[in-house]
PDB file of C-alpha atoms and ligand atoms in Angstrom:
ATOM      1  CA  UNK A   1       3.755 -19.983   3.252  1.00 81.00           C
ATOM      2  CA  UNK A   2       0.497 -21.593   4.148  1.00 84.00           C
ATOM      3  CA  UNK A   3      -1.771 -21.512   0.516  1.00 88.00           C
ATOM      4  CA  UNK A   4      -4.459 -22.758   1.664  1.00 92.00           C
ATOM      5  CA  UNK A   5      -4.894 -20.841   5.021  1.00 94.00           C
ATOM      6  CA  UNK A   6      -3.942 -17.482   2.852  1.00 97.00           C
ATOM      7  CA  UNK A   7      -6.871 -18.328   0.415  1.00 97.00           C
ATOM      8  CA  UNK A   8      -9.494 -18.491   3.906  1.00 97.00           C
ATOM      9  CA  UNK A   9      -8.322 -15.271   4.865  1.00 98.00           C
ATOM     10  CA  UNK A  10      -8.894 -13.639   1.435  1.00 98.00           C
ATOM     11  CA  UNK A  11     -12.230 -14.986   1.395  1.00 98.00           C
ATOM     12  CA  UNK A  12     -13.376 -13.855   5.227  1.00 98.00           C
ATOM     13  CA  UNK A  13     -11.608 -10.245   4.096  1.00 98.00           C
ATOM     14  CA  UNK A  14     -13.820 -10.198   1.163  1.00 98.00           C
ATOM     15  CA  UNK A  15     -17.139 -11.211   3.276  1.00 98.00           C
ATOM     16  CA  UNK A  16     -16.345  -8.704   5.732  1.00 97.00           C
ATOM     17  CA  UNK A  17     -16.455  -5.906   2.520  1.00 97.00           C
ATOM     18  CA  UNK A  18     -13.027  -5.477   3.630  1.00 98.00           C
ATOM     19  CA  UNK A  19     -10.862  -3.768   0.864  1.00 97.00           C
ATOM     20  CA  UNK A  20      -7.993  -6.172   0.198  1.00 98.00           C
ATOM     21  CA  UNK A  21      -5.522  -5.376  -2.875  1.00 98.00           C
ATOM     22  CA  UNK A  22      -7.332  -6.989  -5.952  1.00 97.00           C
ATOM     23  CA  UNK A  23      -6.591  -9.860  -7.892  1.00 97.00           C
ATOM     24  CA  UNK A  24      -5.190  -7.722 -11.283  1.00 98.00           C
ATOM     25  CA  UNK A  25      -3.462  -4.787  -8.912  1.00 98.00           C
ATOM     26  CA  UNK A  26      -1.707  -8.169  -7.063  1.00 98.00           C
ATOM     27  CA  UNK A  27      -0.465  -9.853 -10.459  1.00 98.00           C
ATOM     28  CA  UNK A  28       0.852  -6.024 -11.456  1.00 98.00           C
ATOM     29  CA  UNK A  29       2.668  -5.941  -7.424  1.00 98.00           C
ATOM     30  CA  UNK A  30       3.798  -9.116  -8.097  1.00 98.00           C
ATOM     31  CA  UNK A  31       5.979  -8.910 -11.194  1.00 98.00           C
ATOM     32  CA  UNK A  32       7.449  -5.253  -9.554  1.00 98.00           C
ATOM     33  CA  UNK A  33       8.430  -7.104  -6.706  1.00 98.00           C
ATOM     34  CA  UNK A  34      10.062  -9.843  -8.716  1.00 98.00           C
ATOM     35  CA  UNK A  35      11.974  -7.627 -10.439  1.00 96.00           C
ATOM     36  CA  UNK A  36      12.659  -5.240  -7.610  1.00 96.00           C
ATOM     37  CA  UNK A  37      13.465  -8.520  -4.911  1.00 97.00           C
ATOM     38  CA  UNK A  38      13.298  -5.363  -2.075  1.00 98.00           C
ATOM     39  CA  UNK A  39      14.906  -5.879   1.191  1.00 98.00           C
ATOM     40  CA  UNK A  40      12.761  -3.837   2.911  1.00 98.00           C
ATOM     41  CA  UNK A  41       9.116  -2.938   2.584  1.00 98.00           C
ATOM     42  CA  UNK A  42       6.544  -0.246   3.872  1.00 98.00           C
ATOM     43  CA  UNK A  43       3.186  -0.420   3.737  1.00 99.00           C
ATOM     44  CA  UNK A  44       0.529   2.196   4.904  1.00 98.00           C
ATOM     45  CA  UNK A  45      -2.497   0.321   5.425  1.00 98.00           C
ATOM     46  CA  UNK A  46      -2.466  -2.931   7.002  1.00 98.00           C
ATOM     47  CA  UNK A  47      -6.151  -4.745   7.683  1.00 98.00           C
ATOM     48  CA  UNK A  48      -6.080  -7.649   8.332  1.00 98.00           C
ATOM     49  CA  UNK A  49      -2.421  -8.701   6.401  1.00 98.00           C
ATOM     50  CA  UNK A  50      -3.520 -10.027   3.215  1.00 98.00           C
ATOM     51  CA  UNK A  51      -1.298  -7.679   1.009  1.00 98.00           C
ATOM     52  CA  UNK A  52       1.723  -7.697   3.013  1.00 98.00           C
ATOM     53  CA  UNK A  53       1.451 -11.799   3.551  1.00 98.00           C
ATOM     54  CA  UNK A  54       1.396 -11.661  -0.330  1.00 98.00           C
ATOM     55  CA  UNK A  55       4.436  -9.555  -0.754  1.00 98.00           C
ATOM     56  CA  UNK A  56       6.190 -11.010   2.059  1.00 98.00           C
ATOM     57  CA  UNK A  57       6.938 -13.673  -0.214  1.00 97.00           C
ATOM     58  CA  UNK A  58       8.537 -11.438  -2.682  1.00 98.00           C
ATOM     59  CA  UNK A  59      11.679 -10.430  -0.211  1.00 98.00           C
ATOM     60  CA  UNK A  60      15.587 -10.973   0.205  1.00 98.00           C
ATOM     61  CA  UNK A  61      16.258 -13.481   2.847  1.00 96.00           C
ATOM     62  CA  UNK A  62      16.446 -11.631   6.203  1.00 96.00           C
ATOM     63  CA  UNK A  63      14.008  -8.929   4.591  1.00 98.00           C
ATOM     64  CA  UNK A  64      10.588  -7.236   6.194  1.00 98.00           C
ATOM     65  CA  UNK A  65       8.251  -5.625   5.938  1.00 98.00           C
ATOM     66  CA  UNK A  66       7.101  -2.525   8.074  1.00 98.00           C
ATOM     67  CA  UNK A  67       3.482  -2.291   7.785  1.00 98.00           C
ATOM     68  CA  UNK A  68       0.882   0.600   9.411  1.00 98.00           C
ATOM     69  CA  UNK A  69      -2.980   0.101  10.869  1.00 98.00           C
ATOM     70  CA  UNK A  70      -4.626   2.319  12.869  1.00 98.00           C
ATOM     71  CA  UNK A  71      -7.829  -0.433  13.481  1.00 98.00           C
ATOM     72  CA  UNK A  72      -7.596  -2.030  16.628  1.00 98.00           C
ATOM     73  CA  UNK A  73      -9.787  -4.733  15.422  1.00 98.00           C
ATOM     74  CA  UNK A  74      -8.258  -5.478  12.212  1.00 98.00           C
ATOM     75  CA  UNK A  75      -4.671  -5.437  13.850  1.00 98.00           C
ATOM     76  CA  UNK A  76      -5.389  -7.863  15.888  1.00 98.00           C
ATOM     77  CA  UNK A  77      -6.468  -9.702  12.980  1.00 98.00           C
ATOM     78  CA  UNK A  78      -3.921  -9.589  10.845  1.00 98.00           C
ATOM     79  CA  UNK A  79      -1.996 -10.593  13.901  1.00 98.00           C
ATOM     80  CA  UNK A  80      -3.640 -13.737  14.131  1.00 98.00           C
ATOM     81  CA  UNK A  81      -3.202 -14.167   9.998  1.00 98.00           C
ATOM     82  CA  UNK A  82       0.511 -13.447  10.095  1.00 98.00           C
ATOM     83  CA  UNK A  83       0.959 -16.460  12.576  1.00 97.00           C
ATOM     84  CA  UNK A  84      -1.805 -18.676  10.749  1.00 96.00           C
ATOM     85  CA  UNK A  85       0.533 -18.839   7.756  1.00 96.00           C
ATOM     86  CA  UNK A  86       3.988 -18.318   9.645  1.00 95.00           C
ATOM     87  CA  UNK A  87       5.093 -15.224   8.120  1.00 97.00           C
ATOM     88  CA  UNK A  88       5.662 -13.336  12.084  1.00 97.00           C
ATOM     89  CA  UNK A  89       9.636 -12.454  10.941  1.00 97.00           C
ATOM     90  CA  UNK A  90       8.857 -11.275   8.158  1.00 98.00           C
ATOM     91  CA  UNK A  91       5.899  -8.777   8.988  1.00 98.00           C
ATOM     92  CA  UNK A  92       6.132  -5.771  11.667  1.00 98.00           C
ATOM     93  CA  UNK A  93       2.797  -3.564  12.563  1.00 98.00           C
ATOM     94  CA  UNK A  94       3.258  -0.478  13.764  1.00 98.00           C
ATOM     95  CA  UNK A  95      -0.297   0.234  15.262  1.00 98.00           C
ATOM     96  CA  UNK A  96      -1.375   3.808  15.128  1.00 98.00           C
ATOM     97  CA  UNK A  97      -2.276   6.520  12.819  1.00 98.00           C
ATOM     98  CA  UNK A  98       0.134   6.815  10.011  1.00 98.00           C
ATOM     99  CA  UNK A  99       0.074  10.464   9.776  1.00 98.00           C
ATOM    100  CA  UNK A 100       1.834  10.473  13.479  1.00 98.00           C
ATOM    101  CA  UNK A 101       3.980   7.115  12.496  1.00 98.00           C
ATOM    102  CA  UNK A 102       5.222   8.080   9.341  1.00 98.00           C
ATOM    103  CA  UNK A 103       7.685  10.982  10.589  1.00 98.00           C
ATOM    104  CA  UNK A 104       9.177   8.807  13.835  1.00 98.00           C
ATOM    105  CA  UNK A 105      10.710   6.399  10.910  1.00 98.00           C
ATOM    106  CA  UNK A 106      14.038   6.740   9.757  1.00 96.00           C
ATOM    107  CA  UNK A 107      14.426   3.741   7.201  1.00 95.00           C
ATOM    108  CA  UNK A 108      15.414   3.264   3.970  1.00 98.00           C
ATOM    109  CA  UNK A 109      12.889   1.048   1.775  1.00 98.00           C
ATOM    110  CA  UNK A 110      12.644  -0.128  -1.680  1.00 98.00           C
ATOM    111  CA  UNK A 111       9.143  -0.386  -2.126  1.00 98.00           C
ATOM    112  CA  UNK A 112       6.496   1.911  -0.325  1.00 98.00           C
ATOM    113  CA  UNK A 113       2.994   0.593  -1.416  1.00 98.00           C
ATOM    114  CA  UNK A 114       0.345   3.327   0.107  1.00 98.00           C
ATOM    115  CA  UNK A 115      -3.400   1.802   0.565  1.00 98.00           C
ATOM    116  CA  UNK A 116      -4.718   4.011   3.464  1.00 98.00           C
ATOM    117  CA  UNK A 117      -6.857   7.303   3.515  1.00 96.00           C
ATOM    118  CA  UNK A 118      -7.138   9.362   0.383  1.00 95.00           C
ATOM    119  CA  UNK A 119      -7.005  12.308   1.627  1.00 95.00           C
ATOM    120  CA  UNK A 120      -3.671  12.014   3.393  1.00 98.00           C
ATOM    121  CA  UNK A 121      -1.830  10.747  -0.345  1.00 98.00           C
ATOM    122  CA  UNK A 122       0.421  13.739  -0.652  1.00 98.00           C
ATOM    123  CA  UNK A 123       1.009  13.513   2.976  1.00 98.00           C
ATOM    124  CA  UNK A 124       1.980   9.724   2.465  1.00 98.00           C
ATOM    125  CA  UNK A 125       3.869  10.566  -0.832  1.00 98.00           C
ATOM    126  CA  UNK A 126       6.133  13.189   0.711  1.00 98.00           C
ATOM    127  CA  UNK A 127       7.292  10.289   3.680  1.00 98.00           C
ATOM    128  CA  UNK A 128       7.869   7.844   1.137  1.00 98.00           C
ATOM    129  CA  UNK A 129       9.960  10.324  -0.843  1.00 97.00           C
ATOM    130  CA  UNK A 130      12.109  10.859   2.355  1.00 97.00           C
ATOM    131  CA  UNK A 131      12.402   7.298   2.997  1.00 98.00           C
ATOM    132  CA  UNK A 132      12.731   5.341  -0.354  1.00 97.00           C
ATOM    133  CA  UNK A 133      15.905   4.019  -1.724  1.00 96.00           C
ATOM    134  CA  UNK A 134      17.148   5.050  -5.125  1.00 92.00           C
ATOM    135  CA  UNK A 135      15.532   3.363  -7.966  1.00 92.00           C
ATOM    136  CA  UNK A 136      12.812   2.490  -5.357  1.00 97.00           C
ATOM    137  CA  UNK A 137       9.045   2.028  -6.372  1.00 98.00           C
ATOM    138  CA  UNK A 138       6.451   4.023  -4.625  1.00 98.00           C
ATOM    139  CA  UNK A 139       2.687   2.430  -5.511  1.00 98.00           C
ATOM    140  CA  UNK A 140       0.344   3.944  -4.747  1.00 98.00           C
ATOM    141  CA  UNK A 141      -3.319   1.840  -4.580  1.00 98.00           C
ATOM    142  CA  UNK A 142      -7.096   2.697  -5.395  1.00 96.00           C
ATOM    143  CA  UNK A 143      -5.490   5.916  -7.018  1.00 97.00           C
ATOM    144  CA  UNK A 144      -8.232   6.465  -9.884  1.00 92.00           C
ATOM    145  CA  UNK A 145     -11.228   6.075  -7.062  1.00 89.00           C
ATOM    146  CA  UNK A 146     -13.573   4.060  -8.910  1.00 83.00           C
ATOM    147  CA  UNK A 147     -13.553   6.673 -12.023  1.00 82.00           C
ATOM    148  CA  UNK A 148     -14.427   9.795  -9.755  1.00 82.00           C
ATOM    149  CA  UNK A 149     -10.673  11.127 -10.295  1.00 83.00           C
ATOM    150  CA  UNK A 150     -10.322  11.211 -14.414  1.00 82.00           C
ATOM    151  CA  UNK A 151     -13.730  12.258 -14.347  1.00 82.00           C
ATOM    152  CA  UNK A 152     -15.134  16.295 -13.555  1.00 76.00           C
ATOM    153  CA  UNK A 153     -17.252  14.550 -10.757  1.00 68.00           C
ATOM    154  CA  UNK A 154     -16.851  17.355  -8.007  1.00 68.00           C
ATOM    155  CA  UNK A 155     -19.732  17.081  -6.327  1.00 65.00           C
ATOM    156  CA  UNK A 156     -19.345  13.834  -4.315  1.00 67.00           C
ATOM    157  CA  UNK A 157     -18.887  13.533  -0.990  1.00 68.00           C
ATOM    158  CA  UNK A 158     -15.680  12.356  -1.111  1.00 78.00           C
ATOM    159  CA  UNK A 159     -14.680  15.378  -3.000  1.00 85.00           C
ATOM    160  CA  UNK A 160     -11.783  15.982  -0.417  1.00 89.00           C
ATOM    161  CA  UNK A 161     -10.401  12.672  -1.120  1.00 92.00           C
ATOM    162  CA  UNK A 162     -10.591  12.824  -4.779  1.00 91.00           C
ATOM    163  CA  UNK A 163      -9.051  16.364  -5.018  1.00 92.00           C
ATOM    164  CA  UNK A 164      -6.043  15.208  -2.742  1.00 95.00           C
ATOM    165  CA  UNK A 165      -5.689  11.912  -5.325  1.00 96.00           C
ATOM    166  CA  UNK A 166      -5.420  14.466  -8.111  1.00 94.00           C
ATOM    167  CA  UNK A 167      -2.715  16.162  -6.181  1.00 96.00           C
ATOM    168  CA  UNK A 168      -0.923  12.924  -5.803  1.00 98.00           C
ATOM    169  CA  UNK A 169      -1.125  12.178  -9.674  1.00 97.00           C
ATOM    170  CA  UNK A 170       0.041  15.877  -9.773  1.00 97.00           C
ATOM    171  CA  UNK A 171       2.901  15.528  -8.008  1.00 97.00           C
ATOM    172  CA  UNK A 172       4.573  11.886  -9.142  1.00 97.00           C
ATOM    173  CA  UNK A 173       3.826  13.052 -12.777  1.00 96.00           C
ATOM    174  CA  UNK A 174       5.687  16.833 -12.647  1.00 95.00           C
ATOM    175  CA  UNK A 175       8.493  15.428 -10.347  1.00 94.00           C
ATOM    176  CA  UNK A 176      11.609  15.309 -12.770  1.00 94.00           C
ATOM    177  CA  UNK A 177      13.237  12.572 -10.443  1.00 93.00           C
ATOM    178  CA  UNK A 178       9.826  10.594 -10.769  1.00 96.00           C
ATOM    179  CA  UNK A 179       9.035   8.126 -13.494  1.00 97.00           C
ATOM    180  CA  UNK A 180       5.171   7.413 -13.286  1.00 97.00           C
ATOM    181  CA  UNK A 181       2.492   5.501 -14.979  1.00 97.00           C
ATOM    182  CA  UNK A 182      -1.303   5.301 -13.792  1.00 97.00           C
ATOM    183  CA  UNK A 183      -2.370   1.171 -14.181  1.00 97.00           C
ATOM    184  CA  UNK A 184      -6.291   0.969 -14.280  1.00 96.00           C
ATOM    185  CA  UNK A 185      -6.379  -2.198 -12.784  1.00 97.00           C
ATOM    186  CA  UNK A 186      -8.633  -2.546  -9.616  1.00 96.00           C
ATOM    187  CA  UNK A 187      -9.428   0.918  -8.525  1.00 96.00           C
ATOM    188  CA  UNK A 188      -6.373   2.767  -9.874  1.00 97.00           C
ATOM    189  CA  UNK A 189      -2.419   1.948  -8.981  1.00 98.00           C
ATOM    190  CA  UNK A 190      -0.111   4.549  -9.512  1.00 98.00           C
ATOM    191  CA  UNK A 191       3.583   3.226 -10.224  1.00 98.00           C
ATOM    192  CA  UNK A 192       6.305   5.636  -9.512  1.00 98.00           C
ATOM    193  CA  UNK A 193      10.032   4.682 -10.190  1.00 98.00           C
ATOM    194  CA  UNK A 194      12.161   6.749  -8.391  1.00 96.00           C
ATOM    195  CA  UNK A 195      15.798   7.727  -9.877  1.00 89.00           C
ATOM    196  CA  UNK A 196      17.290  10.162  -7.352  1.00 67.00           C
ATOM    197  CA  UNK A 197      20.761  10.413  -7.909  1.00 58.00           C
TER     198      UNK A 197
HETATM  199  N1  LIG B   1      -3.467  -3.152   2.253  1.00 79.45           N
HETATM  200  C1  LIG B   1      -4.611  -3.951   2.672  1.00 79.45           C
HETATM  201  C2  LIG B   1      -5.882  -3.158   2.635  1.00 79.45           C
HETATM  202  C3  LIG B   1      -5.856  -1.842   3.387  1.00 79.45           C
HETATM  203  S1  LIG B   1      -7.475  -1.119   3.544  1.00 79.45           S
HETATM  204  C4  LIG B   1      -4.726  -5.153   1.736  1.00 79.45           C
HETATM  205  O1  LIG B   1      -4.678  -4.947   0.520  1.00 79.45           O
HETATM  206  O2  LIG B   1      -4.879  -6.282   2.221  1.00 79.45           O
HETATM  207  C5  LIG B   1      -7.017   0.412   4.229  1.00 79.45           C
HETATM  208  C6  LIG B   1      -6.664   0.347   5.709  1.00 79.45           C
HETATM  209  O3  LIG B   1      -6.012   1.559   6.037  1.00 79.45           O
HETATM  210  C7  LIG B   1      -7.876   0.254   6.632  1.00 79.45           C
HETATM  211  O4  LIG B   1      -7.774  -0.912   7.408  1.00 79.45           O
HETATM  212  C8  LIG B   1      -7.805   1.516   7.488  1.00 79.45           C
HETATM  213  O5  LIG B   1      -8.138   1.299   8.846  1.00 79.45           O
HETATM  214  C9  LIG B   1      -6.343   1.898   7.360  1.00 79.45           C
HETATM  215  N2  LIG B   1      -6.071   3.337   7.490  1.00 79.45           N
HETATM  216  C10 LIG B   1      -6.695   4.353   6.857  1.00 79.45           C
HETATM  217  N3  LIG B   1      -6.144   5.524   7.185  1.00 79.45           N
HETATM  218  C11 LIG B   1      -5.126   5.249   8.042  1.00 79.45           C
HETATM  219  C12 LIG B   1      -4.192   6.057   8.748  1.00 79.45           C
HETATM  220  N4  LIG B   1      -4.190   7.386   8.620  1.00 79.45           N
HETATM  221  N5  LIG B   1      -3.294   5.453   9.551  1.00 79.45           N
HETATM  222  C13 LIG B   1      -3.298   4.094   9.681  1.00 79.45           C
HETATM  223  N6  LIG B   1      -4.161   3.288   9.045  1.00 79.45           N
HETATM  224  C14 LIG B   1      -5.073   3.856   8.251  1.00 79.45           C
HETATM  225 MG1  LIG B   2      -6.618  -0.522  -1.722  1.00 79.45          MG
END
């Protein structure tokens, strides 16, 4: 892996107000992924790359990661960064909305990390389900929306978004086969240990 090229990219993702996993939610991924050493990854939310080139490091030999974008633009991008620090076998993009994606995959993965639109959490939470491995980890990113979801802030805009986050949190915490904790690091990252069985 390239260091110094991944470091350029980080800083033209952050010039471009693009929203790129944060330094304290990364550390937090990082030691899961240690610990977890998954095979196979999914990701819903590409951008340009940077999150899945930093957990690409994190996998089994032979492993990947399937990652989804619905941004022309940014795929193309994050194209361009895969090669740049020669991480192209380890990194697939399915390009296309990942409310229409999600259901035409039949994998198995042991981490899910969900980074995409708000409003379609539950939506995302109920593929992962389907698809993660026992004693997987489903993450789910920006989950505490910059306060607006502990708080009785209804009146925003983004109410839709914030309502289905609180359905997410809902959901992980009453599911008996779900062990969660909320992080606030960054904007929120939900950590949900599944035990099936
Ligand atoms: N995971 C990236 C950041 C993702 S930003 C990182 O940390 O580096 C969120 C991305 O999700 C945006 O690029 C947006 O275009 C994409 N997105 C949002 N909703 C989506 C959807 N329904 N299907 C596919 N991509 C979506
Ligand atoms: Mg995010």
């Amino acid at each position: 892996m390239n260091r110094q090229e991944l470091e350029k990219i980080k800083q033209k993702a952050l010039e471009e107000h693009i929203p790129i996993i944060m330094d304290d939610t990364l550390e937090v991924v990082d030691k899961i992924l240690t610990e977890i050493k998954p095979r196979r990854i999914l990701e819903i939310g590409t951008a340009v790359g940077y999150s899945a080139i930093c957990f690409s490091e994190y996998l089994q030999q032979g492993g990947k990661i399937d990652t989804i974008e619905r941004d022309e633009e940014r795929i193309a991008e994050a194209k361009e960064n895969i090669k740049k620090v020669e991480v192209e076998d380890k990194i697939n993009i399915f390009s296309g909305d990942a409310v229409e994606i999600l259901p035409t995959l039949n994998e198995k993965y042991d981490v899910v990390f969900i980074d995409a639109a708000k409003g379609k959490y539950p939506f995302f939470l109920k593929e992962a389900l389907r698809m993660i491995n026992e004693n997987g980890v489903i993450l789910a990113d920006n989950i505490l929306y910059k306060g607006y979801v502990m708080s009785d802030y209804n009146k925003h805009k983004q109410r839709t978004a914030v309502r289905n986050l609180r359905e997410y949190i809902k959901e992980v915490t009453e599911n008996p086969n779900i062990e969660t904790e909320i992080l606030e690091v960054g904007d929120g990252l939900a950590v949900s240990r599944i035990n099936k069985s």
